[in-house]
Amino acid sequence: MDGWLEQYRGYILIVLLCLILIGGAFILVQRPTPEPIAIATVVASTPTPLPTATFTATPASLRIYVSGAVHVPDVYILPPGSIVKDAIKAAGGSSDDADLVRINLALALYDQQQIYVPRLGEATPAAPLPDGAPPPTLTASSETGDSGGKIDLNTATLEQLDTLPGIGPAIAQRIIDYRQANGTFASLEEIMEVKGIGQATFEKLQEFVVVR
């Protein structure tokens, strides 16, 4: 018996080893497979840009005083880009005695401008006024005597003052109010004490006025 074991011991060991391997493999196959773990990937969302508010400047309207040979002299509010022709149209159009040849109907307007439409037969100023302002000597020539056609600041009416370059009806009224409150003007320069009349306006009108 011992001789037999010695003779076949190697084969027996091989068979036992095979049985062990087969058993181990069987145990591994029978083990439950673990569930896979899902890893969620978080993607950062891109923030939606907020709309940027834009502000568009609206051009201001033009305040234009139209006087002279028009049907309805007054102050009119006109849109930006308007021309002299638009201002005359807003004032009801020119009257039959208007001398439109002497003004530039295509001239662009600016805020607080005065447009004076001359009448046929009115005196022509020494130099043309590009902005359509009235010739300062038109209403004063028959009333100023030896003043060379200049307007006397101490006696001028609102209508006469209104014809001066750079002086509209509002400033003309301030001149009269100042005169009533402070007495007659002692010098031409004193008119700059009136609100709305600065050095630039004074230089425009000083050659057309006088203080007596």
XYZ file of C-alpha atoms in Angstrom:
212
model
C 0.000 0.000 0.000
C 2.801 2.363 0.871
C 4.460 1.594 -2.402
C 1.342 2.534 -4.250
C 1.091 5.924 -2.479
C 4.701 6.593 -3.215
C 4.170 5.683 -6.844
C 1.081 7.862 -7.381
C 1.710 10.652 -4.844
C 2.597 13.160 -7.545
C -0.619 12.484 -9.447
C -2.650 12.742 -6.291
C -1.153 16.134 -5.469
C -1.910 17.393 -8.973
C -5.533 16.209 -8.696
C -5.954 17.878 -5.294
C -4.461 21.088 -6.613
C -6.849 21.050 -9.536
C -9.789 20.471 -7.237
C -8.714 23.434 -5.104
C -8.418 25.689 -8.134
C -11.767 24.572 -9.502
C -13.418 25.172 -6.126
C -11.878 28.593 -5.815
C -13.008 29.533 -9.299
C -16.531 28.280 -8.533
C -16.668 30.405 -5.364
C -15.527 33.476 -7.274
C -18.154 32.945 -9.968
C -20.933 32.593 -7.407
C -20.049 35.880 -5.610
C -22.483 38.752 -6.471
C -21.072 41.431 -8.730
C -21.026 44.842 -6.917
C -23.209 47.543 -8.423
C -21.171 50.167 -10.289
C -21.009 53.547 -8.550
C -22.195 56.370 -10.808
C -20.207 59.548 -10.409
C -22.276 62.589 -11.344
C -20.394 65.360 -13.081
C -21.630 68.842 -12.148
C -21.325 71.327 -15.000
C -21.283 74.943 -13.891
C -23.902 76.934 -15.760
C -22.793 80.061 -17.571
C -24.609 83.119 -16.130
C -26.811 84.922 -18.617
C -25.506 88.472 -19.109
C -27.986 91.136 -18.094
C -28.966 93.624 -20.807
C -27.152 96.931 -20.515
C -29.390 99.958 -20.430
C -28.576 102.483 -23.119
C -29.578 106.102 -22.949
C -30.139 108.132 -26.099
C -30.048 111.866 -25.767
C -33.103 113.474 -27.250
C -32.358 116.730 -29.074
C -34.043 119.688 -27.425
C -36.781 121.597 -29.216
C -36.093 125.074 -30.583
C -37.854 128.140 -29.181
C -38.113 130.643 -32.017
C -39.652 134.118 -31.958
C -41.086 135.075 -35.336
C -42.051 138.699 -35.962
C -42.415 141.188 -38.786
C -44.409 140.485 -41.923
C -46.091 137.258 -40.787
C -49.729 136.530 -40.003
C -49.291 135.468 -36.348
C -46.103 136.845 -34.736
C -45.285 134.802 -31.632
C -42.874 132.374 -30.008
C -43.040 128.889 -31.543
C -41.597 125.525 -30.518
C -39.974 123.829 -33.505
C -38.180 120.484 -33.825
C -34.384 120.307 -34.148
C -33.163 120.747 -37.709
C -35.820 123.330 -38.589
C -34.993 126.186 -40.954
C -36.218 129.775 -41.329
C -38.918 128.684 -43.768
C -40.363 126.344 -41.123
C -40.527 129.177 -38.586
C -42.389 131.456 -40.994
C -44.807 128.646 -41.821
C -45.460 128.091 -38.092
C -46.342 131.789 -37.763
C -49.138 131.415 -40.308
C -46.954 132.196 -43.301
C -45.689 135.512 -44.606
C -48.037 138.412 -45.219
C -48.627 139.895 -48.669
C -46.171 142.727 -48.046
C -43.308 140.466 -46.893
C -39.964 140.914 -48.625
C -38.737 137.300 -48.523
C -35.915 137.973 -50.970
C -33.931 139.689 -48.218
C -33.780 136.691 -45.855
C -32.287 133.230 -46.187
C -35.209 130.803 -45.968
C -32.851 127.792 -45.869
C -30.862 128.982 -42.847
C -30.751 126.505 -39.941
C -32.332 127.671 -36.689
C -30.940 127.589 -33.153
C -32.658 127.849 -29.778
C -33.985 131.294 -28.656
C -33.438 132.785 -32.095
C -35.508 135.681 -33.429
C -36.669 135.664 -37.038
C -37.808 138.994 -38.425
C -39.489 139.063 -41.816
C -39.005 142.525 -43.389
C -41.740 144.273 -45.301
C -41.479 145.679 -48.787
C -40.076 149.175 -48.718
C -38.448 148.915 -45.299
C -34.955 150.345 -44.998
C -32.111 147.900 -45.535
C -29.584 147.651 -42.670
C -25.983 148.665 -43.276
C -24.928 145.008 -43.222
C -27.140 141.929 -43.731
C -27.964 140.039 -40.578
C -27.342 136.319 -41.191
C -29.719 135.021 -38.533
C -32.766 136.865 -39.847
C -32.826 139.309 -36.926
C -34.583 142.613 -37.577
C -32.637 145.621 -38.834
C -32.416 147.793 -35.698
C -33.111 151.038 -37.592
C -36.402 149.978 -39.150
C -38.777 151.006 -36.380
C -36.687 153.808 -34.934
C -35.659 155.818 -37.964
C -38.726 158.047 -37.939
C -38.635 158.731 -34.197
C -35.020 159.263 -33.193
C -34.281 162.593 -34.824
C -30.587 163.380 -34.860
C -29.520 160.099 -33.212
C -28.595 158.614 -36.584
C -31.435 156.097 -36.549
C -30.421 154.656 -33.159
C -32.915 153.615 -30.498
C -32.914 155.607 -27.259
C -32.847 153.101 -24.387
C -34.572 155.591 -22.104
C -37.619 156.166 -24.324
C -37.872 153.062 -26.526
C -41.076 151.031 -26.478
C -41.176 147.256 -26.125
C -41.725 146.929 -29.878
C -38.673 149.066 -30.640
C -36.459 147.170 -28.207
C -37.704 143.910 -29.678
C -36.137 144.827 -33.018
C -32.600 144.952 -31.581
C -30.292 142.009 -32.341
C -30.189 139.508 -29.494
C -33.188 141.090 -27.747
C -36.445 139.174 -27.793
C -39.780 140.199 -26.276
C -38.861 138.796 -22.844
C -35.590 140.739 -22.536
C -37.236 143.826 -24.013
C -39.764 143.717 -21.189
C -36.932 143.331 -18.635
C -35.294 146.482 -20.017
C -38.518 148.430 -19.507
C -38.966 146.942 -16.011
C -35.392 147.895 -15.103
C -35.947 151.409 -16.397
C -39.110 151.789 -14.340
C -37.428 150.467 -11.192
C -34.086 152.276 -11.472
C -34.759 155.316 -13.625
C -33.182 156.160 -16.938
C -29.955 154.567 -18.119
C -26.895 156.692 -17.397
C -24.710 154.889 -19.958
C -24.949 152.245 -22.617
C -22.965 149.810 -20.476
C -25.635 149.947 -17.780
C -27.913 147.845 -19.940
C -25.735 144.854 -19.015
C -27.299 145.099 -15.548
C -30.484 143.716 -17.115
C -30.760 139.946 -16.702
C -30.052 138.144 -19.969
C -27.792 140.809 -21.458
C -24.111 139.953 -21.273
C -21.020 141.253 -22.972
C -21.684 139.326 -26.197
C -25.224 140.683 -26.551
C -24.075 144.200 -25.669
C -21.459 144.134 -28.438
C -24.161 143.184 -30.946
C -26.553 145.996 -30.069
C -24.369 148.893 -28.858
C -24.035 150.430 -32.324
C -27.812 150.540 -32.678
C -28.707 152.209 -29.364
C -28.118 155.521 -27.641
C -28.663 156.983 -24.157
C -29.947 160.581 -24.005
